[in-house]
XYZ file of C-alpha atoms in Angstrom:
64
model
C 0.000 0.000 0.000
C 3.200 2.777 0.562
C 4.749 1.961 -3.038
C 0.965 2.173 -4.484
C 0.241 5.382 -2.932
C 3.728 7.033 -2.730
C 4.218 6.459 0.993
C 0.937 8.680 1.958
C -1.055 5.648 3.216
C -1.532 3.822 6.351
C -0.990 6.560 8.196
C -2.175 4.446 11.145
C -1.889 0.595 12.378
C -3.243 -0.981 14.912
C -1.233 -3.613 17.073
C -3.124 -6.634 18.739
C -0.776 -7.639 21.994
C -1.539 -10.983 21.934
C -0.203 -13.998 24.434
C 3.588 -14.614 23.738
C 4.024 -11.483 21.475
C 6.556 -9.916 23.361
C 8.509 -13.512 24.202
C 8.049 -15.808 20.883
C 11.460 -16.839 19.506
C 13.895 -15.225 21.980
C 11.759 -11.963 22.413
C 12.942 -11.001 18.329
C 9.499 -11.827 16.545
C 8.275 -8.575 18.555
C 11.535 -6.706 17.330
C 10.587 -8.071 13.687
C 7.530 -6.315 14.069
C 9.033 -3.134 15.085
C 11.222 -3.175 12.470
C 8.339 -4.082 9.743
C 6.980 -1.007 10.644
C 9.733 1.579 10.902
C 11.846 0.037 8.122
C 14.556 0.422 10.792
C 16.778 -1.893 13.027
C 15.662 -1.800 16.385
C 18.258 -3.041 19.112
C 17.217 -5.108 21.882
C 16.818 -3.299 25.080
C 19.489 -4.087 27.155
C 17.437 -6.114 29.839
C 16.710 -8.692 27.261
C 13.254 -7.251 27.939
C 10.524 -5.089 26.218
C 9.092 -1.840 28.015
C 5.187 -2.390 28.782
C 5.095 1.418 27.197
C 7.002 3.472 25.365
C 7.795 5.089 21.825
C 10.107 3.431 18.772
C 11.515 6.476 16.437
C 12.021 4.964 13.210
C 13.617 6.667 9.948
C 10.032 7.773 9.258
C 7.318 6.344 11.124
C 6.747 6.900 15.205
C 5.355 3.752 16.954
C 3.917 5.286 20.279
């Protein structure tokens, strides 16, 4: 949907946290996700843990 509509659209997405989305495969299938939608490599917080809350600056999308 970016490439058809020159990056304008989504604007927004809506995340589901579902059982086992912050631990599946080591804890990186939730950094995968981050990633997707930032198109930016997101390091692993140094706990080995995710935040409950927080905000993800990515090279042009904000996850909040």
């Amino acid at each position: 949907m970016r490439c058809a509509t020159n990056g304008t659209y989504p604007v927004i997405a809506v995340w589901e946290n579902v059982m086992g989305a912050f631990s599946s495969n080591n804890r990186l299938d939730f950094k995968a996700v981050l990633e997707s939608f930032t198109n930016t490599e997101i390091p692993m917080p140094a706990s080995g843990d995710w935040e409950k809350a927080g905000m993800v600056r990515g090279n042009n999308v904000d996850i909040f």
